[in-house]
Tab-separated table of C-alpha atoms and ligand atoms in Angstrom:
chain	number	residue	atom	x	y	z
A	1	UNK	CA	-81.665	-48.458	-142.243
A	2	UNK	CA	-81.578	-51.204	-139.832
A	3	UNK	CA	-82.590	-50.040	-136.106
A	4	UNK	CA	-79.394	-51.780	-134.874
A	5	UNK	CA	-77.458	-49.092	-137.959
A	6	UNK	CA	-79.687	-46.112	-136.460
A	7	UNK	CA	-78.227	-47.117	-132.756
A	8	UNK	CA	-75.017	-47.387	-133.746
A	9	UNK	CA	-74.533	-44.148	-135.215
A	10	UNK	CA	-76.970	-42.398	-131.844
A	11	UNK	CA	-73.875	-43.809	-130.514
A	12	UNK	CA	-70.906	-42.425	-132.379
A	13	UNK	CA	-72.253	-39.989	-133.208
A	14	UNK	CA	-72.696	-39.361	-129.521
A	15	UNK	CA	-69.034	-39.857	-128.988
A	16	UNK	CA	-68.301	-36.508	-131.712
A	17	UNK	CA	-67.115	-39.001	-134.059
A	18	UNK	CA	-67.617	-37.724	-138.200
A	19	UNK	CA	-69.973	-38.115	-140.488
A	20	UNK	CA	-67.058	-40.183	-142.225
A	21	UNK	CA	-66.001	-42.388	-140.054
A	22	UNK	CA	-69.297	-43.098	-139.109
A	23	UNK	CA	-71.048	-44.081	-142.533
A	24	UNK	CA	-68.193	-46.685	-143.138
A	25	UNK	CA	-68.035	-48.572	-139.927
A	26	UNK	CA	-71.876	-48.675	-139.834
A	27	UNK	CA	-72.056	-49.628	-143.850
A	28	UNK	CA	-74.326	-46.352	-145.197
A	29	UNK	CA	-73.462	-43.864	-147.111
A	30	UNK	CA	-72.041	-40.697	-146.090
A	31	UNK	CA	-74.863	-39.084	-146.967
A	32	UNK	CA	-77.592	-41.035	-145.281
A	33	UNK	CA	-76.105	-40.599	-141.267
A	34	UNK	CA	-75.632	-36.844	-142.070
A	35	UNK	CA	-79.532	-37.094	-143.327
A	36	UNK	CA	-80.128	-38.940	-140.135
A	37	UNK	CA	-78.575	-36.740	-137.919
A	38	UNK	CA	-79.922	-34.202	-139.052
A	39	UNK	CA	-83.544	-35.892	-138.604
A	40	UNK	CA	-82.405	-36.165	-135.267
A	41	UNK	CA	-80.682	-33.082	-133.784
A	42	UNK	CA	-77.341	-34.607	-134.184
A	43	UNK	CA	-75.845	-32.382	-137.150
A	44	UNK	CA	-73.377	-29.602	-136.373
A	45	UNK	CA	-72.943	-30.553	-132.441
A	46	UNK	CA	-69.965	-33.196	-132.161
A	47	UNK	CA	-67.830	-31.564	-130.188
A	48	UNK	CA	-70.857	-30.016	-127.871
A	49	UNK	CA	-71.636	-33.766	-127.526
A	50	UNK	CA	-67.512	-34.630	-126.999
A	51	UNK	CA	-67.613	-31.867	-124.724
A	52	UNK	CA	-70.553	-32.920	-122.415
A	53	UNK	CA	-69.984	-37.426	-123.058
A	54	UNK	CA	-66.643	-35.949	-121.495
A	55	UNK	CA	-67.828	-34.027	-118.703
A	56	UNK	CA	-70.593	-36.491	-118.031
A	57	UNK	CA	-67.526	-39.339	-117.903
A	58	UNK	CA	-65.733	-36.913	-115.669
A	59	UNK	CA	-68.962	-37.058	-113.464
A	60	UNK	CA	-69.052	-40.664	-112.982
A	61	UNK	CA	-72.420	-40.441	-115.335
A	62	UNK	CA	-71.495	-42.132	-118.546
A	63	UNK	CA	-69.459	-45.416	-119.403
A	64	UNK	CA	-65.832	-44.237	-119.693
A	65	UNK	CA	-65.694	-46.146	-122.769
A	66	UNK	CA	-68.749	-46.300	-124.800
A	67	UNK	CA	-70.722	-43.447	-122.832
A	68	UNK	CA	-73.635	-45.299	-122.188
A	69	UNK	CA	-75.553	-43.551	-118.879
A	70	UNK	CA	-74.000	-45.299	-115.744
A	71	UNK	CA	-75.835	-45.853	-112.576
A	72	UNK	CA	-74.004	-45.255	-109.571
A	73	UNK	CA	-74.520	-47.662	-106.885
A	74	UNK	CA	-75.469	-45.946	-103.431
A	75	UNK	CA	-72.712	-47.749	-101.060
A	76	UNK	CA	-69.089	-48.699	-102.267
A	77	UNK	CA	-66.634	-48.275	-105.428
A	78	UNK	CA	-68.314	-45.636	-107.444
A	79	UNK	CA	-68.159	-47.258	-110.913
A	80	UNK	CA	-66.283	-46.214	-114.045
A	81	UNK	CA	-67.657	-48.382	-116.912
A	82	UNK	CA	-71.106	-49.896	-117.668
A	83	UNK	CA	-70.446	-53.212	-117.805
A	84	UNK	CA	-67.016	-55.553	-117.174
A	85	UNK	CA	-66.350	-55.610	-121.543
A	86	UNK	CA	-65.802	-51.838	-121.394
A	87	UNK	CA	-63.334	-52.144	-118.600
A	88	UNK	CA	-61.360	-54.443	-120.332
A	89	UNK	CA	-62.100	-52.814	-123.511
A	90	UNK	CA	-60.258	-49.630	-121.967
A	91	UNK	CA	-57.308	-50.877	-119.962
A	92	UNK	CA	-56.590	-51.967	-122.921
A	93	UNK	CA	-56.700	-48.944	-124.733
A	94	UNK	CA	-55.072	-47.047	-122.475
A	95	UNK	CA	-52.112	-49.695	-120.668
A	96	UNK	CA	-49.915	-45.850	-119.650
A	97	UNK	CA	-52.840	-45.484	-117.235
A	98	UNK	CA	-51.673	-48.419	-115.172
A	99	UNK	CA	-48.886	-46.618	-113.630
A	100	UNK	CA	-50.662	-44.271	-111.322
A	101	UNK	CA	-49.636	-42.311	-108.550
A	102	UNK	CA	-51.431	-44.579	-106.138
A	103	UNK	CA	-48.956	-47.175	-106.857
A	104	UNK	CA	-45.815	-44.783	-105.655
A	105	UNK	CA	-43.723	-45.333	-102.552
A	106	UNK	CA	-43.109	-43.108	-100.038
A	107	UNK	CA	-40.394	-42.628	-97.745
A	108	UNK	CA	-41.487	-41.906	-94.762
A	109	UNK	CA	-40.462	-41.166	-90.871
A	110	UNK	CA	-42.188	-42.910	-88.165
A	111	UNK	CA	-44.251	-40.154	-86.066
A	112	UNK	CA	-42.870	-42.484	-82.564
A	113	UNK	CA	-39.564	-43.850	-82.918
A	114	UNK	CA	-38.078	-41.433	-85.795
A	115	UNK	CA	-36.676	-44.124	-88.021
A	116	UNK	CA	-37.326	-43.914	-91.889
A	117	UNK	CA	-39.446	-46.467	-93.559
A	118	UNK	CA	-41.554	-47.059	-96.862
A	119	UNK	CA	-44.792	-46.973	-98.047
A	120	UNK	CA	-46.431	-48.118	-100.888
A	121	UNK	CA	-49.122	-46.447	-102.264
A	122	UNK	CA	-49.960	-44.720	-99.062
A	123	UNK	CA	-48.754	-41.334	-98.134
A	124	UNK	CA	-50.893	-40.741	-94.814
A	125	UNK	CA	-48.999	-43.688	-93.030
A	126	UNK	CA	-47.538	-42.013	-89.686
A	127	UNK	CA	-45.223	-45.595	-88.034
A	128	UNK	CA	-42.774	-47.672	-89.425
A	129	UNK	CA	-44.773	-51.016	-87.690
A	130	UNK	CA	-48.151	-51.825	-85.975
A	131	UNK	CA	-46.222	-51.928	-82.635
A	132	UNK	CA	-45.385	-48.254	-83.415
A	133	UNK	CA	-48.926	-47.948	-83.851
A	134	UNK	CA	-50.045	-49.774	-80.796
A	135	UNK	CA	-47.519	-47.607	-78.250
A	136	UNK	CA	-48.868	-44.142	-79.861
A	137	UNK	CA	-51.689	-44.284	-79.456
A	138	UNK	CA	-52.223	-46.585	-76.080
A	139	UNK	CA	-49.077	-46.351	-74.572
A	140	UNK	CA	-48.724	-42.501	-74.635
A	141	UNK	CA	-51.382	-41.626	-74.417
A	142	UNK	CA	-51.511	-43.388	-71.150
A	143	UNK	CA	-48.419	-41.710	-70.172
A	144	UNK	CA	-50.419	-38.339	-70.884
A	145	UNK	CA	-52.558	-39.312	-68.550
A	146	UNK	CA	-50.575	-40.349	-65.706
A	147	UNK	CA	-48.777	-36.953	-66.278
A	148	UNK	CA	-51.546	-35.071	-65.843
A	149	UNK	CA	-52.907	-37.189	-62.978
A	150	UNK	CA	-49.289	-36.244	-61.299
A	151	UNK	CA	-49.905	-32.911	-61.967
B	201	LIG	ZN1	-69.450	-49.122	-121.541
B	202	LIG	ZN1	-41.704	-46.975	-85.210
């Protein structure tokens, strides 16, 4: 067995793939795969390993596609994939995930003028327009201040 084959077996086994499937992909017999896995403590733990890798994926510690370990950047958006290639392959395999909830359209009521408006993918918008936002934030604050001063 070559180092590459050993690596392939390790990787697939970590993802919970069965001996037979691994054997057909790697191109060695099922017995060789099983013996290799036994020798490396990867026998009989397929489901536990799968569960573990899924947990790691949920925690952002493993690539969603290949299960490789992820090093998260200290700033910016957390990574989900180890590479662009994995990202592309994963989206290809999960086209339905493109329609995510955060692209929903919300119908909201402006907190200042009471007009209805629609917000795309953001349900935290309060105002129908920048104008209303500015007026609510500064003008009305000012009016309050004037009111208080008058009291
Ligand atoms: Zn990956
Ligand atoms: Zn408004």
